[in-house]
């Protein structure tokens, strides 16, 4: 699958430029803007540039082609970081670029330069694709410069729908317009995915939307939503009248879209003798349970088939034959899903493709079916209704109504274990493809138990005052995926960070051994560390059995932050500690606090020569708006305080 790319949007002010003969070289639309360009703000502008006007017009031709005409006018408010200004249009082999040109008017307005030629570059890092960027570059740009771009593209799309993102590539937009024009008898459906629900103006066969004053939220570091999820986005679908001789697919509902995907995927997951042999090899020793067998086959495809995208033509949507994928040992998300589906079929296990958007938080409009809403394919594996689901796989199960219960598997992400979901899929709306039964589900993984870090300490206070303990960390879900990624990038750096953190928690500590199991059969990342440390000073000395408990709760600075704090997924953190030594009789201690969407609790007690302590934090909500930062501080403070419970040792 491929991602859509389109962009654009902010308020005009007083006149700065005066009409000069040089403006006569500009096209009429650009000259009118130049004559009314706003004055530069005083001082240093926080924005390098702003978009004065962005206009996009999409015309549906009677034969099903789409003609897109885009015009952009920008003004630089301060000295730019680069001397060139660029804009581009993304095309492929189904597109024909009719116009790609730009103009530059320096601040003084005395001259105007035009560039008539554009340069093409390949787009993305896929092994093979036909996407290209037709780039227009304007040089000599400085403070106050006006730049204008014009593009026209005739496209033969694979589906009569599109997502239009109102984005100025990081710049504020004064005014943005989007317009559709269709032949008589055609209809246009639309829906806003994010941003204000601005109704269109309608004149005959023309629909137009206008936005003004579009600004991106202020930048923030850490725990923030992707910038792309903040842009106003419009989804549009074109439908020709019944009987129209249009070959371009168009979908009246989501079930029709699902049936279309089923149609182009027909036969692509057929099993061959080689696939059956691979399936039996994969499940050898996995046990007889369906979940265990599917996990073994999922690992085979995840690890044995390298991710390589070939996004050419219909290959953006249509999976390659499973036997071809197995033979080549490479493929993209839909190819790997097709191979796993074929392997599962040899074991009598049904599976269904699931279409989802891996990069955008919201891309689906209930009333406007659009293949452009998706860029990723995963798999829903049917579960035997009579078979118990292992605890480790329960967080990836979804109810798909009449299709049945499905275990959701993503074999594209090589960091994520079968039975768990990567954080970028958690809670997203996705289409389970099953012909006319195709239906939306909300992907699982929204419970804190689906993403958890469990630490367990077993320690001894020796008679000589030394501490010897073993800390075992088990990580599940998205934190486990992150840990595997870090471990693979550099085991040396992983060890150094772990040892540094332990010495911070236990001054003078020596790490005697550190062992890692990147992935257990149940999908956990496990680290086991053996440590020796001196007894903390004091009389009597105090031990902090929950030291480091709150270290896995991510924090960011809130001092000047102007945007929401957004956690990537819910999380559960737990820490247990057991120590043998000489402890005085200690009254049980406990601390707990909770708020909207979170809870923290800890307790500590002694029994003879055994000290027991436990700490747990559960965060079920993901988003804290600026007005809720005090609540977020309460959570962080409660987690820290609960982890600082102390117990005395017998006086030496």
Coordinates of C-alpha atoms in Angstrom, one line a residue, residues 4 66 136 141 203 328 603 629 641:
X4 CA -1.1 9.8 -0.2
X66 CA -8.7 13.3 -12.6
X136 CA 10.4 23.4 -9.2
X141 CA 15.3 33.9 -2.4
X203 CA -22.6 26.1 -7.8
X328 CA 12.0 -14.5 -3.6
X603 CA 3.3 -1.1 49.7
X629 CA -1.0 19.4 33.0
X641 CA 6.7 9.2 46.0

